[in-house]
Amino acid sequence: FDPRHYVGTHCHSFPKTGPHRLRFLLESVKDLRETLKKKGSTLVVRKGKPEDVVRDLITQLGSVSTVVFHEEVREIL
């Protein structure tokens, strides 16, 4: 969870993630973790800036050959 998603936007300072969306995200992550667990896998969930969290996870795991990510689409004004 990127803390920058829970502060105001650059346009009008509206929250990027309100309480209803946050509840949905938390429930979705919990469900995904439970589904993966039933299949013998797991889900790593961290709070922090992705560029820091991913670097730390790679360092912690030691042997990572591939990292896949997506970039948020930003509105052009």
PDB file of C-alpha atoms in Angstrom:
ATOM      1  CA  PHE A   1       0.000   0.000   0.000  1.00  0.00           C
ATOM      2  CA  ASP A   2       1.532   3.245  -1.204  1.00  0.00           C
ATOM      3  CA  PRO A   3       0.853   5.995   1.384  1.00  0.00           C
ATOM      4  CA  ARG A   4       0.723   8.542  -1.440  1.00  0.00           C
ATOM      5  CA  HIS A   5      -2.624   7.012  -2.476  1.00  0.00           C
ATOM      6  CA  TYR A   6      -4.230   8.180   0.742  1.00  0.00           C
ATOM      7  CA  VAL A   7      -3.490  11.903   0.515  1.00  0.00           C
ATOM      8  CA  GLY A   8      -5.139  14.636  -1.542  1.00  0.00           C
ATOM      9  CA  THR A   9      -4.758  14.790  -5.295  1.00  0.00           C
ATOM     10  CA  HIS A  10      -2.900  17.558  -7.071  1.00  0.00           C
ATOM     11  CA  CYS A  11      -6.280  18.808  -8.373  1.00  0.00           C
ATOM     12  CA  HIS A  12      -8.552  20.154  -5.641  1.00  0.00           C
ATOM     13  CA  SER A  13      -7.002  18.059  -2.806  1.00  0.00           C
ATOM     14  CA  PHE A  14      -9.699  15.369  -2.971  1.00  0.00           C
ATOM     15  CA  PRO A  15      -8.573  12.094  -1.404  1.00  0.00           C
ATOM     16  CA  LYS A  16      -7.391   9.562  -3.982  1.00  0.00           C
ATOM     17  CA  THR A  17      -8.715   6.738  -1.821  1.00  0.00           C
ATOM     18  CA  GLY A  18     -11.747   7.345   0.356  1.00  0.00           C
ATOM     19  CA  PRO A  19     -13.029   5.102   3.166  1.00  0.00           C
ATOM     20  CA  HIS A  20     -15.292   2.973   0.940  1.00  0.00           C
ATOM     21  CA  ARG A  21     -12.573   2.314  -1.623  1.00  0.00           C
ATOM     22  CA  LEU A  22     -10.087   1.528   1.153  1.00  0.00           C
ATOM     23  CA  ARG A  23     -12.503  -0.979   2.705  1.00  0.00           C
ATOM     24  CA  PHE A  24     -12.976  -2.611  -0.711  1.00  0.00           C
ATOM     25  CA  LEU A  25      -9.195  -2.808  -1.255  1.00  0.00           C
ATOM     26  CA  LEU A  26      -8.580  -4.328   2.173  1.00  0.00           C
ATOM     27  CA  GLU A  27     -11.343  -6.905   1.707  1.00  0.00           C
ATOM     28  CA  SER A  28     -10.031  -7.755  -1.771  1.00  0.00           C
ATOM     29  CA  VAL A  29      -6.469  -8.233  -0.526  1.00  0.00           C
ATOM     30  CA  LYS A  30      -7.705 -10.399   2.354  1.00  0.00           C
ATOM     31  CA  ASP A  31      -9.728 -12.545  -0.058  1.00  0.00           C
ATOM     32  CA  LEU A  32      -6.787 -12.886  -2.456  1.00  0.00           C
ATOM     33  CA  ARG A  33      -4.467 -13.912   0.391  1.00  0.00           C
ATOM     34  CA  GLU A  34      -6.968 -16.571   1.564  1.00  0.00           C
ATOM     35  CA  THR A  35      -7.416 -17.893  -1.991  1.00  0.00           C
ATOM     36  CA  LEU A  36      -3.661 -18.126  -2.526  1.00  0.00           C
ATOM     37  CA  LYS A  37      -3.203 -19.819   0.845  1.00  0.00           C
ATOM     38  CA  LYS A  38      -5.703 -22.534  -0.157  1.00  0.00           C
ATOM     39  CA  LYS A  39      -3.570 -23.144  -3.251  1.00  0.00           C
ATOM     40  CA  GLY A  40      -0.363 -23.430  -1.209  1.00  0.00           C
ATOM     41  CA  SER A  41       0.954 -19.940  -1.962  1.00  0.00           C
ATOM     42  CA  THR A  42       1.029 -16.613  -0.147  1.00  0.00           C
ATOM     43  CA  LEU A  43       0.689 -12.904  -0.693  1.00  0.00           C
ATOM     44  CA  VAL A  44       3.263 -10.379   0.463  1.00  0.00           C
ATOM     45  CA  VAL A  45       1.639  -7.116   1.539  1.00  0.00           C
ATOM     46  CA  ARG A  46       3.687  -4.092   2.540  1.00  0.00           C
ATOM     47  CA  LYS A  47       3.066  -0.428   3.285  1.00  0.00           C
ATOM     48  CA  GLY A  48       5.454   2.132   1.831  1.00  0.00           C
ATOM     49  CA  LYS A  49       6.660   3.693  -1.368  1.00  0.00           C
ATOM     50  CA  PRO A  50       6.873   0.896  -3.964  1.00  0.00           C
ATOM     51  CA  GLU A  51      10.344   1.986  -5.098  1.00  0.00           C
ATOM     52  CA  ASP A  52      11.566   1.428  -1.522  1.00  0.00           C
ATOM     53  CA  VAL A  53       9.502  -1.635  -0.644  1.00  0.00           C
ATOM     54  CA  VAL A  54      10.382  -3.563  -3.821  1.00  0.00           C
ATOM     55  CA  ARG A  55      14.099  -2.766  -3.427  1.00  0.00           C
ATOM     56  CA  ASP A  56      13.985  -3.979   0.196  1.00  0.00           C
ATOM     57  CA  LEU A  57      12.132  -7.186  -0.761  1.00  0.00           C
ATOM     58  CA  ILE A  58      14.662  -7.951  -3.508  1.00  0.00           C
ATOM     59  CA  THR A  59      17.488  -7.438  -1.023  1.00  0.00           C
ATOM     60  CA  GLN A  60      15.720  -9.610   1.564  1.00  0.00           C
ATOM     61  CA  LEU A  61      14.975 -12.449  -0.888  1.00  0.00           C
ATOM     62  CA  GLY A  62      18.430 -12.396  -2.418  1.00  0.00           C
ATOM     63  CA  SER A  63      17.869 -14.127  -5.744  1.00  0.00           C
ATOM     64  CA  VAL A  64      15.253 -12.310  -7.814  1.00  0.00           C
ATOM     65  CA  SER A  65      15.470 -12.651 -11.584  1.00  0.00           C
ATOM     66  CA  THR A  66      12.343 -10.741 -12.664  1.00  0.00           C
ATOM     67  CA  VAL A  67      10.240  -7.887 -11.337  1.00  0.00           C
ATOM     68  CA  VAL A  68       6.925  -7.006 -12.998  1.00  0.00           C
ATOM     69  CA  PHE A  69       4.964  -3.851 -12.267  1.00  0.00           C
ATOM     70  CA  HIS A  70       2.410  -1.459 -13.707  1.00  0.00           C
ATOM     71  CA  GLU A  71       2.450   2.292 -13.683  1.00  0.00           C
ATOM     72  CA  GLU A  72      -0.535   4.376 -12.652  1.00  0.00           C
ATOM     73  CA  VAL A  73      -2.057   6.349 -15.510  1.00  0.00           C
ATOM     74  CA  ARG A  74      -1.920  10.027 -14.654  1.00  0.00           C
ATOM     75  CA  GLU A  75      -4.445  12.536 -15.823  1.00  0.00           C
ATOM     76  CA  ILE A  76      -3.059  15.188 -18.141  1.00  0.00           C
ATOM     77  CA  LEU A  77      -4.566  18.618 -17.595  1.00  0.00           C
TER      78      LEU A  77
END
